[in-house]
Short mmCIF file of C-alpha atoms (C1' of nucleotides) in Angstrom, two decimals:
data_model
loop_
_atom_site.label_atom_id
_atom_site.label_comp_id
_atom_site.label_asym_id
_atom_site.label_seq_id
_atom_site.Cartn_x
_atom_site.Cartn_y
_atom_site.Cartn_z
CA UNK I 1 54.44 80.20 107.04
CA UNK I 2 57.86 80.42 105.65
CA UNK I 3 59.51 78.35 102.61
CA UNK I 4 62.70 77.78 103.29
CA UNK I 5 64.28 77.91 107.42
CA UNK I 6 65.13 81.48 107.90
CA UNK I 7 68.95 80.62 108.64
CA UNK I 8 69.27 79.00 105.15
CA UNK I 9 70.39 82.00 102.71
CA UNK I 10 68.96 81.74 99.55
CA UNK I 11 69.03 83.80 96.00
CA UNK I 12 66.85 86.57 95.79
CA UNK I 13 64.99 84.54 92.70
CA UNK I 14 64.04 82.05 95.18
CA UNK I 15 62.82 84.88 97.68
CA UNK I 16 60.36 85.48 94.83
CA UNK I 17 59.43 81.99 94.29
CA UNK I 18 58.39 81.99 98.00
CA UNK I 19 56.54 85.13 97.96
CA UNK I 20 54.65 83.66 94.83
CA UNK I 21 53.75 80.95 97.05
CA UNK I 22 52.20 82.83 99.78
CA UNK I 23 49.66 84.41 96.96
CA UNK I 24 49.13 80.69 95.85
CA UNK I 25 48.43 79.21 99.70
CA UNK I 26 45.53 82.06 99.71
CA UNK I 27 44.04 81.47 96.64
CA UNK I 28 45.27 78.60 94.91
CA UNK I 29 42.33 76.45 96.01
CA UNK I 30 39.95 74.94 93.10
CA UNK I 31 37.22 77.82 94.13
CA UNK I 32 38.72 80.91 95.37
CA UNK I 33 38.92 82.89 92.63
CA UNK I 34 35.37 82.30 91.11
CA UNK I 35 34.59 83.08 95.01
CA UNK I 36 36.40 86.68 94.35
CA UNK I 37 35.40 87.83 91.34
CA UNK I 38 31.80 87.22 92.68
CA UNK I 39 32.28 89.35 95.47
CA UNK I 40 34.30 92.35 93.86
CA UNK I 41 31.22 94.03 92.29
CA UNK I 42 29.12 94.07 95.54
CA UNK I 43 27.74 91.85 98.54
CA UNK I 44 26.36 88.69 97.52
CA UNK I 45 24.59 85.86 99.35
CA UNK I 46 25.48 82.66 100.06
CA UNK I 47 23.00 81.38 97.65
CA UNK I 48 23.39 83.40 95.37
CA UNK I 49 27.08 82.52 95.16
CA UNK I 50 26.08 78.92 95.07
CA UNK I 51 23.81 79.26 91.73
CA UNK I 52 26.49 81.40 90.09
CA UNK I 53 29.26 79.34 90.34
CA UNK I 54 28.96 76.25 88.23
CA UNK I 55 29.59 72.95 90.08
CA UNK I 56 30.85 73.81 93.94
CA UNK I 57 29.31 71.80 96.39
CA UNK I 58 27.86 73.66 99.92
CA UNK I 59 30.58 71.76 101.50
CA UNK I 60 33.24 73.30 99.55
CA UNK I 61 31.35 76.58 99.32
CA UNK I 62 31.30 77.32 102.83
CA UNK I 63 34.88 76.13 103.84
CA UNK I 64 36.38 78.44 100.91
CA UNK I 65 34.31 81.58 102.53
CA UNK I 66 35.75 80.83 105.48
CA UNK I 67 38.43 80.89 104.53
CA UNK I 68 38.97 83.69 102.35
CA UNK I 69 37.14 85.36 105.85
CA UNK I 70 40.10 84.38 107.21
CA UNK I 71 42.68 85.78 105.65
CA UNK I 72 40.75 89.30 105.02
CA UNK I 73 39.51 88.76 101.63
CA UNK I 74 36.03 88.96 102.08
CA UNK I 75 34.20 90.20 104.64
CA UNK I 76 30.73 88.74 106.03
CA UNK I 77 27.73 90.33 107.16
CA UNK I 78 24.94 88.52 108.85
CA UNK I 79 21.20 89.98 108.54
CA UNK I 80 19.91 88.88 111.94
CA UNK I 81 16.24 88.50 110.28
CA UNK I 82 13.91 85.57 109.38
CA UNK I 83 15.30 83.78 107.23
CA UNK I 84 18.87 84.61 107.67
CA UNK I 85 20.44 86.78 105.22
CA UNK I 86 24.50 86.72 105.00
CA UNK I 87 26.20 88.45 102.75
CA UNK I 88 29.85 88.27 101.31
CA UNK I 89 32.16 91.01 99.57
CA UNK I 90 35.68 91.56 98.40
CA UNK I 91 37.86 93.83 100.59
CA UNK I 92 40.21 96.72 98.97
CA UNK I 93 42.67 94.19 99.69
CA UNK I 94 40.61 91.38 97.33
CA UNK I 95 40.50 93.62 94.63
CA UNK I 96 44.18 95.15 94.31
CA UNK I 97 44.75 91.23 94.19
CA UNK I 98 42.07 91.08 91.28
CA UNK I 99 43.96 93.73 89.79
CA UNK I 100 46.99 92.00 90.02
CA UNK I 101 45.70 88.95 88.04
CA UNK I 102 45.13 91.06 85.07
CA UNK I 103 48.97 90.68 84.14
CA UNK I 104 48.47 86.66 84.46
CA UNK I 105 45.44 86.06 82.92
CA UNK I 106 46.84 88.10 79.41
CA UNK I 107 49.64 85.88 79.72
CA UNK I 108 47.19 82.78 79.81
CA UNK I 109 45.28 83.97 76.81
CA UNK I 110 48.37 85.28 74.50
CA UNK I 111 50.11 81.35 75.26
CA UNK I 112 46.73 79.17 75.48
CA UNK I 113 47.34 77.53 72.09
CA UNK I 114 50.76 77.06 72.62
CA UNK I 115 50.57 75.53 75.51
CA UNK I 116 47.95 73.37 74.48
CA UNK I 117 49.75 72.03 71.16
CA UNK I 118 53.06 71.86 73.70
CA UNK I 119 50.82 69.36 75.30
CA UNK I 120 49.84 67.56 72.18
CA UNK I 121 53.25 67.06 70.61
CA UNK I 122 55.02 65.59 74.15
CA UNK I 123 52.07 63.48 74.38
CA UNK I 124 52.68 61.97 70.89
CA UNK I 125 56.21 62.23 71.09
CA UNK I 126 55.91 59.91 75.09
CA UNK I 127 53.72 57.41 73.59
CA UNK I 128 55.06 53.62 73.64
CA UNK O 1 40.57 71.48 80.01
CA UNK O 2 37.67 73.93 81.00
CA UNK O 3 36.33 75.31 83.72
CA UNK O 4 32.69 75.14 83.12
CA UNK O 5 30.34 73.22 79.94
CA UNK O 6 30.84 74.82 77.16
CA UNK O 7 27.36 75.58 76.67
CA UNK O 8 26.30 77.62 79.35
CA UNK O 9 26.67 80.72 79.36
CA UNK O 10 28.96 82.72 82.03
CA UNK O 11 30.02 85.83 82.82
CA UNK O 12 32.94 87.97 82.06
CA UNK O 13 34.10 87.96 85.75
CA UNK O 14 33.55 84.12 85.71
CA UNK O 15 35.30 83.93 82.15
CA UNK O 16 38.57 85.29 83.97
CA UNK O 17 38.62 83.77 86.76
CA UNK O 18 38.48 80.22 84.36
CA UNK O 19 41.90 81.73 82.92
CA UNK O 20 43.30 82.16 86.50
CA UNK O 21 43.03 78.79 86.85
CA UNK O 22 44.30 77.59 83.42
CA UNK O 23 47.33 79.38 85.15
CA UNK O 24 47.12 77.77 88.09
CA UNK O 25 46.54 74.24 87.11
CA UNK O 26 50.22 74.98 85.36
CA UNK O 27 52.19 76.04 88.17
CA UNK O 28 50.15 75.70 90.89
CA UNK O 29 52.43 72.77 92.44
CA UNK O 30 54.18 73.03 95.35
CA UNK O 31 57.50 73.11 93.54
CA UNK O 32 56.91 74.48 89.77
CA UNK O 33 57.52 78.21 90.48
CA UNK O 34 61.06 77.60 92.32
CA UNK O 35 61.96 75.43 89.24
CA UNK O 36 60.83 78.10 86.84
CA UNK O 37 63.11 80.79 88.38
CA UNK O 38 65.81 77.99 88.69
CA UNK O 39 65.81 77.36 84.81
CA UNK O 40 65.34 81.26 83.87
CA UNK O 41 68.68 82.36 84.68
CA UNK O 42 70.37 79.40 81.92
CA UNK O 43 70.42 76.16 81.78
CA UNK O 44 70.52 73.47 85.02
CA UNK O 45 71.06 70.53 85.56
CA UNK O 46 68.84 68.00 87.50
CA UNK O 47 71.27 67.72 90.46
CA UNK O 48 71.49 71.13 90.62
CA UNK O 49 68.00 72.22 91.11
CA UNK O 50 67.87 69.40 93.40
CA UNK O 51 70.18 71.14 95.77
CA UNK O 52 69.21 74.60 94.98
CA UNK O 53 65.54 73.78 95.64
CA UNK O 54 65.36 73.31 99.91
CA UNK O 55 63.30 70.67 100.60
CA UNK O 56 62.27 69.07 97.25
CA UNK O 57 62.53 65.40 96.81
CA UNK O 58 64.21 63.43 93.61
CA UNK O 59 60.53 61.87 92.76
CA UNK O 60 58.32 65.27 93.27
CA UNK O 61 61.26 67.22 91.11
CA UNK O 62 61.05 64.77 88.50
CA UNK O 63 56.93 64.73 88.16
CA UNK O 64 57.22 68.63 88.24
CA UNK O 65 60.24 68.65 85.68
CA UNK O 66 58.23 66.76 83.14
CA UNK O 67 55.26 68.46 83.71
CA UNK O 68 56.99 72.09 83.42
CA UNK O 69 58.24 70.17 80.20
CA UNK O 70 54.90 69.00 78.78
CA UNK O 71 53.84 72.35 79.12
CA UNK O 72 56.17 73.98 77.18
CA UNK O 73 57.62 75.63 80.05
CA UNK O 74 60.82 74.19 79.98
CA UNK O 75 63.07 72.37 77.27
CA UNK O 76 65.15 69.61 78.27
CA UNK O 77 68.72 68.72 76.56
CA UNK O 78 70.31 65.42 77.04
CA UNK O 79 73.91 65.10 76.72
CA UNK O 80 74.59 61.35 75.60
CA UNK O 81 77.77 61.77 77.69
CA UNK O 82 79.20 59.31 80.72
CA UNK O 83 78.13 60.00 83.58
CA UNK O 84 74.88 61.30 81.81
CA UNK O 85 74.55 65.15 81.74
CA UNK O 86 71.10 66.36 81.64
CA UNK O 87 70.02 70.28 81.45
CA UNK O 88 66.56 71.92 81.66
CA UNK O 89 66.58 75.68 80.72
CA UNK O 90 62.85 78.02 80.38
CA UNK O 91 61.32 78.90 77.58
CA UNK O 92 60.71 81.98 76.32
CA UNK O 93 56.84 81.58 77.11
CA UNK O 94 57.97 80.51 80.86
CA UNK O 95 59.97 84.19 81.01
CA UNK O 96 57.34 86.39 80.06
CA UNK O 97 55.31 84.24 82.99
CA UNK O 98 57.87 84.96 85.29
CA UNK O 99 57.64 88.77 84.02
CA UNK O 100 53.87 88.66 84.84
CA UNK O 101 54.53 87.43 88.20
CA UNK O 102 55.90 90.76 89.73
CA UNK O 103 52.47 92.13 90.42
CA UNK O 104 51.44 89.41 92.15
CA UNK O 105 54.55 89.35 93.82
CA UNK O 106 53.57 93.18 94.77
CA UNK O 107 50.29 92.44 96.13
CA UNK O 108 51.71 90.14 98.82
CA UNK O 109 54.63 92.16 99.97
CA UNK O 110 52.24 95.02 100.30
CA UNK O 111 49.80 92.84 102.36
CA UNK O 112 51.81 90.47 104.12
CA UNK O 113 50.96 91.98 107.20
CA UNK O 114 47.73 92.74 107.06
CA UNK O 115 46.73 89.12 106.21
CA UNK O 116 48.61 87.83 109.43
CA UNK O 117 46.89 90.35 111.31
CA UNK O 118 43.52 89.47 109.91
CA UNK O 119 44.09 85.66 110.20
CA UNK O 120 45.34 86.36 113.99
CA UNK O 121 42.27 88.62 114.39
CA UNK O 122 39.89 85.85 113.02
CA UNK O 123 41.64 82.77 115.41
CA UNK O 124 41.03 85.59 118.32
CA UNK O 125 37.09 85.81 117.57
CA UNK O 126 36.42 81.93 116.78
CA UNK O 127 38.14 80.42 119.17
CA UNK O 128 35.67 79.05 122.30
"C1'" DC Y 1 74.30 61.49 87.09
"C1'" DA Y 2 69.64 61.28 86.43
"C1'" DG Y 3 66.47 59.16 87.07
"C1'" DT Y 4 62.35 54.72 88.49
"C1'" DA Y 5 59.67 52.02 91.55
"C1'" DT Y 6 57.03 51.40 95.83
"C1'" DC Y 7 54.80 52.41 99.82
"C1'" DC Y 8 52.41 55.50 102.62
"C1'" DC Y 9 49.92 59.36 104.51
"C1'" DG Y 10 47.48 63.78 104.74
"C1'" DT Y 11 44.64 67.02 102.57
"C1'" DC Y 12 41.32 68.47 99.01
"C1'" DA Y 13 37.09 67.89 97.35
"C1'" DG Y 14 32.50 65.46 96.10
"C1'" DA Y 15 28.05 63.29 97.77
"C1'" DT Y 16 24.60 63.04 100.88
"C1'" DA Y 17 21.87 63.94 104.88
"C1'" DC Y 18 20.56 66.85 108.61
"C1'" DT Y 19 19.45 71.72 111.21
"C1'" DG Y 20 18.82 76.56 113.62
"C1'" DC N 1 18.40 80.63 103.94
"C1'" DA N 2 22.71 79.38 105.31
"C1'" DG N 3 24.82 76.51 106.91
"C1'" DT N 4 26.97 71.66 109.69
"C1'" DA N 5 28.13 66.62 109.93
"C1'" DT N 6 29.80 62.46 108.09
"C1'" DC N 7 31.62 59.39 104.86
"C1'" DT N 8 34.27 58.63 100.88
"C1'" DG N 9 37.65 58.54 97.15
"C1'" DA N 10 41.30 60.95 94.39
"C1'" DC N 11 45.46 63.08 94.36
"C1'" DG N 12 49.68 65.51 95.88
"C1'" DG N 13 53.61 64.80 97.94
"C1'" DG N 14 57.30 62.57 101.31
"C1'" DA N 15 60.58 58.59 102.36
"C1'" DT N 16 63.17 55.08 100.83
"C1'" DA N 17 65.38 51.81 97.86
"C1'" DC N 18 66.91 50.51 93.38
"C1'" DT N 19 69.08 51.25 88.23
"C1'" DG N 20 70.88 52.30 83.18
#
DNA sequence: CAGTATCCCGTCAGATACTG
DNA sequence: CAGTATCTGACGGGATACTG
């Protein structure tokens, strides 16, 4: 899945823009990332996953594994005993990517309050 | 906004991935990263991006502009001039995002293929 | 030029119930 | 235990037409 129709030249700034998007169509959904971060320290179970993460439903649960499956995030190994036991966990791939974050999430924390009174004064400043 | 009630308790690896998605809820739009690198290079005006941005319509580059601008992310100058002349430029909190991008931007050069293959690899196994 | 205003549709995601 | 099936509503985003 491309951005842009590979005839169209564009700058190399929007090359990067379109690269960023790629990360974002893997893991920009509401759940993927608690999803990771469960699964980088070890194999973890379906339920377990579902008591750990605060407020995903089975529905969404299950399509984000899949998903992740998909793409060669995690990778899922079925227990063929009674009662089933499957079992999820990050890739090498999963966790350079978690590694990768660490740049984004400083960035979060060093602007949070910035961004948040940002918010405030356009708010007051766009009212009536 | 937060990820989870404020009084239960989480852990680290939860914690972060709650930042990731402060993040994310910011520029997780379809069209707020190419806008971003648009407005780092100086300022823009609206028509501008609209034609430098492939594929964007005037309504979604609007929403996104204000957003960006609500943010914090971007300043916007109006020039009471005829015809009206309107520029958006990034802040200096946008640029250091744009700086913390690269390793992300890493990640999915370096794994580009692999995902493809896995997702090809996954359609192979679950299809019939 | 730099927007608004409408209408419309597809996808994401929640709720609930059922099953091998 | 680890899912699937179905229904539903909210929201993101496209197309088009109009305006200070």
């Amino acid at each position: 899945m491309t951005c842009a129709p590979q005839n169209v030249p564009f700058t190399e700034g929007q090359a990067r823009a379109c690269t960023v998007r790629e990360v974002l169509d893997r893991v920009g959904g509401k759940w993927s990332i608690s999803i990771l971060v469960s699964a980088s320290h070890g194999p973890v179970r379906f339920t377990e996953l579902e008591r750990h993460i605060e407020g995903i439903s089975r529905r969404m649960l299950t399509l984000t594994l899949r998903n992740l499956e998909r793409d060669g995030l995690l990778h899922r190994t079925v227990h063929p005993t009674v009662p089933p036991k499957v079992e999820y966990v990050a890739t090498p791939m999963a966790l350079e990517l978690y590694e990768s974050l660490v740049a984004l999430t400083n960035w979060a924390e060093r602007h949070r309050r910035a961004i948040a009174e940002a918010r405030t004064r356009y708010d007051a400043q766009h009212t009536g």
